[in-house]
CSV table of C-alpha atoms in Angstrom, one decimal:
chain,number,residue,atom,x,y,z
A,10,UNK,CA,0.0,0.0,0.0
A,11,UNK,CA,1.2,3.4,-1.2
A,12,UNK,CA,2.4,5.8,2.5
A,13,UNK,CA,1.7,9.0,2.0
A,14,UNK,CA,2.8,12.4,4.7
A,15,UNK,CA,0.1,15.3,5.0
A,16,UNK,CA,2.8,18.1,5.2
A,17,UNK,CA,3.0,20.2,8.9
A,18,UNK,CA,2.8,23.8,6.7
A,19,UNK,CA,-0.5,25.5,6.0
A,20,UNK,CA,-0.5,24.8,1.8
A,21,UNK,CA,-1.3,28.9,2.3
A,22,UNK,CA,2.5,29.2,2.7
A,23,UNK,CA,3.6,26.4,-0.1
A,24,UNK,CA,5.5,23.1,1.3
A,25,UNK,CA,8.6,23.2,4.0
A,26,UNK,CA,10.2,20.9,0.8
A,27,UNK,CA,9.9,21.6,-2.4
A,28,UNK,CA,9.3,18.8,-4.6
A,29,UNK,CA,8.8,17.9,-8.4
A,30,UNK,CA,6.0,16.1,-8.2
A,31,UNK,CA,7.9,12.7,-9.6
A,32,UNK,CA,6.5,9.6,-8.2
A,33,UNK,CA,8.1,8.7,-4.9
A,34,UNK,CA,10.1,11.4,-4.2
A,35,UNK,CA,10.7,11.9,-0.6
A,36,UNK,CA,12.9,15.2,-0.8
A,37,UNK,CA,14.1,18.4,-2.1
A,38,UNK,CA,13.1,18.1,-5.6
A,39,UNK,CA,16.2,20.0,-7.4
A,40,UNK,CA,19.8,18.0,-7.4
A,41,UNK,CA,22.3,20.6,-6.8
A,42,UNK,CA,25.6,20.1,-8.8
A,43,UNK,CA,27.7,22.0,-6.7
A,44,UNK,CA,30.8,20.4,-5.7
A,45,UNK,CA,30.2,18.8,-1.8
A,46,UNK,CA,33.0,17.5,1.0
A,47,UNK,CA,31.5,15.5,2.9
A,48,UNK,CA,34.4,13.5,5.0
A,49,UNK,CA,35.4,17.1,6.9
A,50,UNK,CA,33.9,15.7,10.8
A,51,UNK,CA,33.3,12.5,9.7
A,52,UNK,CA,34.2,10.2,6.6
A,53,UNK,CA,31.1,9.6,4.6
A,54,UNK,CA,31.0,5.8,4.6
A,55,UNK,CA,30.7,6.3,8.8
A,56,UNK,CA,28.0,8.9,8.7
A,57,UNK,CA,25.5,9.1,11.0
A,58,UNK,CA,22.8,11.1,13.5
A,59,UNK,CA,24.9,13.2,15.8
A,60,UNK,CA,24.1,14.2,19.5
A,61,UNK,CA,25.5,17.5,20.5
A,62,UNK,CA,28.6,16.9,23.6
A,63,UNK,CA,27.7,16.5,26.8
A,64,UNK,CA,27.5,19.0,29.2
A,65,UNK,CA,27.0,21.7,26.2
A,66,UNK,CA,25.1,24.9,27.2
A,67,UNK,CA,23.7,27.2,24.6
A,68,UNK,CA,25.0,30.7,24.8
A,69,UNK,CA,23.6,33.6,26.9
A,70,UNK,CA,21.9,35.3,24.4
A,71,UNK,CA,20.6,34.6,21.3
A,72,UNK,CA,20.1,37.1,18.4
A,73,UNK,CA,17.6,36.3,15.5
A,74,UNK,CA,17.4,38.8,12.6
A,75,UNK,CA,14.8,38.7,9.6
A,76,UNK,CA,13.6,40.7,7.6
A,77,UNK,CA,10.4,41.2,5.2
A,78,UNK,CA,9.6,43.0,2.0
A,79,UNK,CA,6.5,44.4,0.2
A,80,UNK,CA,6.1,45.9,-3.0
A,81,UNK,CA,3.6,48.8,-2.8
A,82,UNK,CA,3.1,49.1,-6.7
A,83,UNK,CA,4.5,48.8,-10.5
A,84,UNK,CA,5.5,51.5,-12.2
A,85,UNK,CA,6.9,53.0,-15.7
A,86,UNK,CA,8.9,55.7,-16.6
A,87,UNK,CA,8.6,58.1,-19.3
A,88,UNK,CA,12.1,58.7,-20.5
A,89,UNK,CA,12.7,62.2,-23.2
A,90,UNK,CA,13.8,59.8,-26.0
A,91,UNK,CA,10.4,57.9,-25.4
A,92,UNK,CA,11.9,55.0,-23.9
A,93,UNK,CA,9.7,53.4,-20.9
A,94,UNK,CA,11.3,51.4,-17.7
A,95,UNK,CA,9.4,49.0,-15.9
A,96,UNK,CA,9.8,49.5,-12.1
A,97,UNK,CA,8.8,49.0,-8.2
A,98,UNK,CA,8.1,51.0,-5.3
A,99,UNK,CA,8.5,48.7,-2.2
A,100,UNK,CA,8.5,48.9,1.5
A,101,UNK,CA,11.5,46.4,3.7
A,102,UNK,CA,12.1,46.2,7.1
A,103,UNK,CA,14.8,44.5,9.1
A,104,UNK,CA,14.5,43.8,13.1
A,105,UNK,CA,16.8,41.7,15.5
A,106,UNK,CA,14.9,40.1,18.9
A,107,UNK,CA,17.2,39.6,21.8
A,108,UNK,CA,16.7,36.7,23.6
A,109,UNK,CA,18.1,36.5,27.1
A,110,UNK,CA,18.4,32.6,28.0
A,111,UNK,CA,19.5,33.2,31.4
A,112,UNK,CA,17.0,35.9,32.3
A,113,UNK,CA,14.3,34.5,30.4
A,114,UNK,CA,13.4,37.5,28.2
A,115,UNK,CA,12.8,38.3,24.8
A,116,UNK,CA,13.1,42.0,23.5
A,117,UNK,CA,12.8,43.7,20.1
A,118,UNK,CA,16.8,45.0,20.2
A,119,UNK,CA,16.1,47.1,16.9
A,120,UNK,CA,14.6,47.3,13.8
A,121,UNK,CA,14.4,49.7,10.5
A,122,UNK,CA,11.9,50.5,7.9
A,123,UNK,CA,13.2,51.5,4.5
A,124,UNK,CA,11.1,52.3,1.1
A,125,UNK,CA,12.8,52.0,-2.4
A,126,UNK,CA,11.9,52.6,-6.2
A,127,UNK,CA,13.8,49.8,-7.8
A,128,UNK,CA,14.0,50.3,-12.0
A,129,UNK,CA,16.8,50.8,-14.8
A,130,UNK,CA,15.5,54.1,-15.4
A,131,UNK,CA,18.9,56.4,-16.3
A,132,UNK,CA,17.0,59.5,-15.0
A,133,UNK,CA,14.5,58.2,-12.2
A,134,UNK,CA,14.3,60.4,-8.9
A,135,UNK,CA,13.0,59.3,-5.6
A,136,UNK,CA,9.5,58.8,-5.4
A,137,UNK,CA,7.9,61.2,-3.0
A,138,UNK,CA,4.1,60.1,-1.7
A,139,UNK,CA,3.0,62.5,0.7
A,140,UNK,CA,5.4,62.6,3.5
A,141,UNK,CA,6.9,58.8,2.4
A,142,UNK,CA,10.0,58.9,0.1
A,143,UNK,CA,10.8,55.8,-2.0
A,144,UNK,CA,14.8,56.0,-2.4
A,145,UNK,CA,15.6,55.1,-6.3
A,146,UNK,CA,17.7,52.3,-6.5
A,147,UNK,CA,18.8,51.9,-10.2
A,148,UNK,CA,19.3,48.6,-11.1
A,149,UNK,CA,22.0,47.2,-13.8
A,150,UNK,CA,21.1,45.6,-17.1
A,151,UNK,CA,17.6,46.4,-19.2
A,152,UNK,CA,15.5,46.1,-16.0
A,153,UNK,CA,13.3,43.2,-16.9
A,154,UNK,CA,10.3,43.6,-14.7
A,155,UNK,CA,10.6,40.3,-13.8
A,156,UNK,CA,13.9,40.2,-12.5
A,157,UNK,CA,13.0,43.5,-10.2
A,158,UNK,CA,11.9,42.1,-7.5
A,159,UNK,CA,15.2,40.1,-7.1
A,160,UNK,CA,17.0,43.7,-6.5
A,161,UNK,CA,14.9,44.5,-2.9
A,162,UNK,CA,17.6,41.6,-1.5
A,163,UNK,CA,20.4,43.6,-1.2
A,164,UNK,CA,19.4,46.5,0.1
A,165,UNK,CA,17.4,44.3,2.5
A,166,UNK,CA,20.3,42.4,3.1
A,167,UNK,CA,22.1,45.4,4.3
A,168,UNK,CA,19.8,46.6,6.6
A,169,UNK,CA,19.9,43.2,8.3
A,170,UNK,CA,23.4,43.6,8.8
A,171,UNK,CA,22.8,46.8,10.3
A,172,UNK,CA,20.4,46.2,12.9
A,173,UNK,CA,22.4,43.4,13.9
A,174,UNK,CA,25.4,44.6,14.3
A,175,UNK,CA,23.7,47.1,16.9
A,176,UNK,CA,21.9,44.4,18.9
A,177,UNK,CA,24.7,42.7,19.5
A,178,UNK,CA,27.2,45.4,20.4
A,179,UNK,CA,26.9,44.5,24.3
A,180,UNK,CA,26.2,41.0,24.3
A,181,UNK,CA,30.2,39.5,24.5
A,182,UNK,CA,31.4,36.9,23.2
A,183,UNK,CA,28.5,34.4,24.7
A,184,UNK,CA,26.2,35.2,21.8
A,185,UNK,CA,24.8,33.7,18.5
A,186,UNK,CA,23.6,35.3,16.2
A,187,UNK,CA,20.8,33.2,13.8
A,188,UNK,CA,20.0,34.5,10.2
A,189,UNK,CA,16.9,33.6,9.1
A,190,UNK,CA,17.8,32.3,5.5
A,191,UNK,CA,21.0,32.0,4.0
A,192,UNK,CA,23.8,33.8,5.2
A,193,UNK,CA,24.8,35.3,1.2
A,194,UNK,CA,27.0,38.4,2.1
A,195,UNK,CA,27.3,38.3,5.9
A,196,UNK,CA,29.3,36.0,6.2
A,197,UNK,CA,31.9,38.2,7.9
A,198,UNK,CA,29.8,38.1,11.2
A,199,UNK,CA,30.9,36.3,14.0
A,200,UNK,CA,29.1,33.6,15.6
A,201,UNK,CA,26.9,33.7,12.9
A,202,UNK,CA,24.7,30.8,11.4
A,203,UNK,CA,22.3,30.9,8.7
A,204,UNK,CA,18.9,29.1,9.1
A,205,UNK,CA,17.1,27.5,6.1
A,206,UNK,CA,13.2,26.3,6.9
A,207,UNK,CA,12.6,25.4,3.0
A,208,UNK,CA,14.4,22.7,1.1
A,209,UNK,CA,14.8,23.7,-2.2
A,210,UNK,CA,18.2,21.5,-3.1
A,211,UNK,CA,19.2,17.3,-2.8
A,212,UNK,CA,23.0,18.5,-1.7
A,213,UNK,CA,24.0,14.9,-1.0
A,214,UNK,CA,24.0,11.7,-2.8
A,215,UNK,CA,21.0,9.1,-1.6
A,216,UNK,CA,23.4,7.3,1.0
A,217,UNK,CA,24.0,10.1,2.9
A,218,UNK,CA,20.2,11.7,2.2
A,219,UNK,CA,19.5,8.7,4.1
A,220,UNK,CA,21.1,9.5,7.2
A,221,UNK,CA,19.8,13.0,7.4
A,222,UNK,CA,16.2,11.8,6.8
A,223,UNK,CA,16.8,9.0,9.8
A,224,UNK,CA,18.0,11.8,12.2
A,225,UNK,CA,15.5,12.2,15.5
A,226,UNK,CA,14.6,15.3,16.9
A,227,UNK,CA,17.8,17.0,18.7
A,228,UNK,CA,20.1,15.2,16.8
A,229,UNK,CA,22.1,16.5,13.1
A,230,UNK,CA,23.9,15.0,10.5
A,231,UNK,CA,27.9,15.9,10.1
A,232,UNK,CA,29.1,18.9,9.1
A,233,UNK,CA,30.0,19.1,4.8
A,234,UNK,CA,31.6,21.9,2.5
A,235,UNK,CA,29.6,23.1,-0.3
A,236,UNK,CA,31.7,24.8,-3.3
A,237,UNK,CA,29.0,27.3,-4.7
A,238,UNK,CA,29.7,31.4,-4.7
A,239,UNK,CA,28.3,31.5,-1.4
A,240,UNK,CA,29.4,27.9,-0.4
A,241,UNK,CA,30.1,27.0,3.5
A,242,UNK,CA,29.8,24.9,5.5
A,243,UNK,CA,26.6,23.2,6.1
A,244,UNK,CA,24.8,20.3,8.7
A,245,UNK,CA,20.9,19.2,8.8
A,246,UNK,CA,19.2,19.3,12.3
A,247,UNK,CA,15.6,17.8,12.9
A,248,UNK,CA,13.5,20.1,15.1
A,249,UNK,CA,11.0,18.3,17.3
A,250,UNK,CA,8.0,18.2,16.1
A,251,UNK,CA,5.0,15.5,15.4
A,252,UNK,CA,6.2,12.0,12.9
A,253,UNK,CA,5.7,13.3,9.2
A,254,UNK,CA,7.2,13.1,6.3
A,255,UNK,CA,11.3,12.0,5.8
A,256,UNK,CA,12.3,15.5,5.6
A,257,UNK,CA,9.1,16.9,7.6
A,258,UNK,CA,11.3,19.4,10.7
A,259,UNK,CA,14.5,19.4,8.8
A,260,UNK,CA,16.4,22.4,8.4
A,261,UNK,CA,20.1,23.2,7.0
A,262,UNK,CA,22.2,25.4,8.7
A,263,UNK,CA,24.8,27.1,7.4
A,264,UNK,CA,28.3,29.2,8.5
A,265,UNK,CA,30.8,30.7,6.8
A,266,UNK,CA,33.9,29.0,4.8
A,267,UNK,CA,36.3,31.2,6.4
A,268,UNK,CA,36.1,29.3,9.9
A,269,UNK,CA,38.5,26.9,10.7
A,270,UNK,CA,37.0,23.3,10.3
A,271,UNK,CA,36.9,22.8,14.5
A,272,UNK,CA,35.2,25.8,14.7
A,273,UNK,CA,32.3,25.0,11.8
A,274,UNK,CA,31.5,21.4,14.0
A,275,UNK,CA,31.6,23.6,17.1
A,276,UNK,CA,29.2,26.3,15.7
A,277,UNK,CA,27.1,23.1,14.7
A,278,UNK,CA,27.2,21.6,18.2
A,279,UNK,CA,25.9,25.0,19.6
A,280,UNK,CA,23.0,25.1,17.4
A,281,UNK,CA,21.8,22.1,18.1
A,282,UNK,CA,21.5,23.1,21.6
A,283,UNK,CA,20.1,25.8,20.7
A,284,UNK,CA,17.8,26.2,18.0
A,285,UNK,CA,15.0,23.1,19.3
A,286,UNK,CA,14.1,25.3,22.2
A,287,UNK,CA,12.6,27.8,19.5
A,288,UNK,CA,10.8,25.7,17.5
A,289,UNK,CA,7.2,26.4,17.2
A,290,UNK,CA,4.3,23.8,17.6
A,291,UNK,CA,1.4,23.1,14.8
A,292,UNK,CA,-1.8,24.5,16.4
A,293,UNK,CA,0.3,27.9,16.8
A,294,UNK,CA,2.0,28.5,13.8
A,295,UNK,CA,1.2,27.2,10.0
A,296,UNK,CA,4.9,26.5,9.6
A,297,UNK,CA,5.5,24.3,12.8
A,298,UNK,CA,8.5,23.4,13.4
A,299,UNK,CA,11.0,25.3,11.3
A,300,UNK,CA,9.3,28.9,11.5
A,301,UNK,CA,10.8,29.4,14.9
A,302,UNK,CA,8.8,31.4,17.3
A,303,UNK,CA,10.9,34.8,17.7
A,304,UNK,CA,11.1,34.5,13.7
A,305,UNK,CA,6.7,34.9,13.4
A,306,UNK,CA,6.6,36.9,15.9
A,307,UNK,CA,9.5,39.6,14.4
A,308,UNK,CA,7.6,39.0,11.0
A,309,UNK,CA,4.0,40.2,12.4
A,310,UNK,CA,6.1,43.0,13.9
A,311,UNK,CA,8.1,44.2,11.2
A,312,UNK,CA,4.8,43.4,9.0
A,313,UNK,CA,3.2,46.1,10.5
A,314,UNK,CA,5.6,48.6,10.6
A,315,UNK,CA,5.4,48.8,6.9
A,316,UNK,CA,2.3,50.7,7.3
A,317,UNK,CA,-1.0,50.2,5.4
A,318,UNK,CA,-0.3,48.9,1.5
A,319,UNK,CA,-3.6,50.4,0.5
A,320,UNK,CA,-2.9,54.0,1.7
A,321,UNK,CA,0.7,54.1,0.2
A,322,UNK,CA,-0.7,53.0,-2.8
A,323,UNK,CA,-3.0,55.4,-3.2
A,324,UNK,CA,-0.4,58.3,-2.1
A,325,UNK,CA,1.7,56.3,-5.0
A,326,UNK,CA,-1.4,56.9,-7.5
A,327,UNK,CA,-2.1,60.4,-6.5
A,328,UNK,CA,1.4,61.6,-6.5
A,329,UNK,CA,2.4,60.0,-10.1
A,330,UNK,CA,-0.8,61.7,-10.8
A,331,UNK,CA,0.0,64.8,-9.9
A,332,UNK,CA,3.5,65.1,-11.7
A,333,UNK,CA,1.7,63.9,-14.7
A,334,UNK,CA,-0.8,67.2,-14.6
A,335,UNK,CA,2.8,69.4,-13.7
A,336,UNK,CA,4.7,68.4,-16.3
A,337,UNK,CA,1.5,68.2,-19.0
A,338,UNK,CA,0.7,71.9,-18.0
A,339,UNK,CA,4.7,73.1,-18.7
A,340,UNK,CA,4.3,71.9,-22.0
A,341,UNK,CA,1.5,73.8,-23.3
């Protein structure tokens, strides 16, 4: 008789794995080709579930940074030599929560609200909607509007980087700092370990698959090397959670290539200890266990600090409007 999983995540927010639909499959559905090392803590024919050392204690305080993005509206330009640009005006916010382990306590540590107008317009301005400015950001090549919303990363990225490296200013060396998603260009942060909920990519061959789909709540898989642009190294932990699927409360966390090998299996060790006491439960959160609970609750924050879509449209609208009538009135 064929098994099948019902997946943990509400379908509102698509699938914790992303599959291709082939019959069978039990995992991320892309094969990455990247180059992988996978003998760096252990040689690959001895793989199997690790259990963090004894005696381990997670760090004082715990730092998790996210971010979120919105695009208010699409936009063209009108360009003198009758040229139009596709482009978008979009809200993104960035916010750390400081979580005190000893004392207990959770804290918003700091967060920013930013608005750009992202397009490959050569003489686009910033967008002024009332009292809201939307800083241009011009971005490179012919500014497909498809590829637009790609360019809110980096500027989004930044801000991250930002607010984080004010949260943890006084917390000492006892820190760690989690990024919700891949790590990309922070990887100069200390004590830093990105956090991947989704699946997207296979990284490892079936054998070893198998061992990370076999691991038990608290437990991870051995640390490998990936050799992408971004590569690192990288380890599998299973969040506790209710029985599911192979891969159901998986996530890969990630750290940067410039560590020293010890100190990538120690930054794994630490997580482990760490990361299972945030995990949230089903009847809470649509995307038990991986959407860790200071994550949703920074998102609804930051989500709301973005102010109302509808209203900035509208200012948007009426502004674009407004310059229209301006400019049509100089050239009578």
């Amino acid at each position: 008789m064929t098994r099948y999983f019902i997946d943990a995540w509400d379908p509102a927010y698509g699938s914790s794995i992303e599959t291709d639909g082939s019959a069978g499959f039990a995992g991320p559905s892309e094969q990455s080709t990247v180059q992988v090392d996978a003998d760096l803590e252990v040689p690959s024919e001895q793989w199997q579930p690790l259990l963090p050392p004894s005696g381990l204690r997670p760090p004082r305080v715990v730092l998790l940074v996210d971010g979120v993005r919105r695009i208010d509206a699409g936009l063209w330009t009108e360009e003198e030599d009758g040229a139009s640009y596709p482009g978008l005006a979009a809200s993104y916010a960035a916010g750390v929560v400081r979580c005190d382990l000893e004392q207990g306590v959770a804290v918003l540590a700091g967060s920013r609200v930013r608005r750009g107008l992202f397009t490959a317009s050569p003489s686009a301005a910033d967008a002024v909607a009332g009292s809201i400015r939307y800083e241009v950001h011009r971005v490179s090549g012919a500014g497909e509007q498809s590829k637009l919303p790609a360019a809110i990363q980096a500027p989004l990225t930044a801000l991250e980087v930002e607010v984080s490296g004010e949260a943890r200013a006084d917390a000492g060396d006892d820190d760690l700092l989690i990024v919700d998603g891949p790590l990309r260009n922070r990887r100069q942060l200390a004590r830093t370990i990105g956090y991947i909920k989704t699946q997207h990519r296979q990284y490892l061959p079936p054998r070893l698959s198998a061992v990370v789909t076999s691991l038990k709540p608290g437990q991870r898989s051995p640390v490998f090397l990936t050799g992408t642009t971004w590569g690192g190294y990288s380890w599998y932990i299973r969040l506790p959670g209710r029985p599911g699927a192979p891969w159901a409360g998986i996530i890969r966390a990630e750290c940067s290539s410039d560590l020293a090998p010890a100190a990538a299996f120690a930054l794994a060790d630490l997580s482990l200890v760490t990361l299972p006491r945030f995990a949230s439960t089903a009847y809470k959160d649509p995307r038990a266990p991986q959407n860790l609970i200071p994550i949703a609750g920074l998102e609804r924050r930051l989500r709301s600090m973005l102010g109302d879509s509808r209203l900035l449209h509208r200012a948007l609208t009426q502004s674009a409007a407004r310059a229209a009538y301006e400019a049509a009135t100089q050239n009578r």
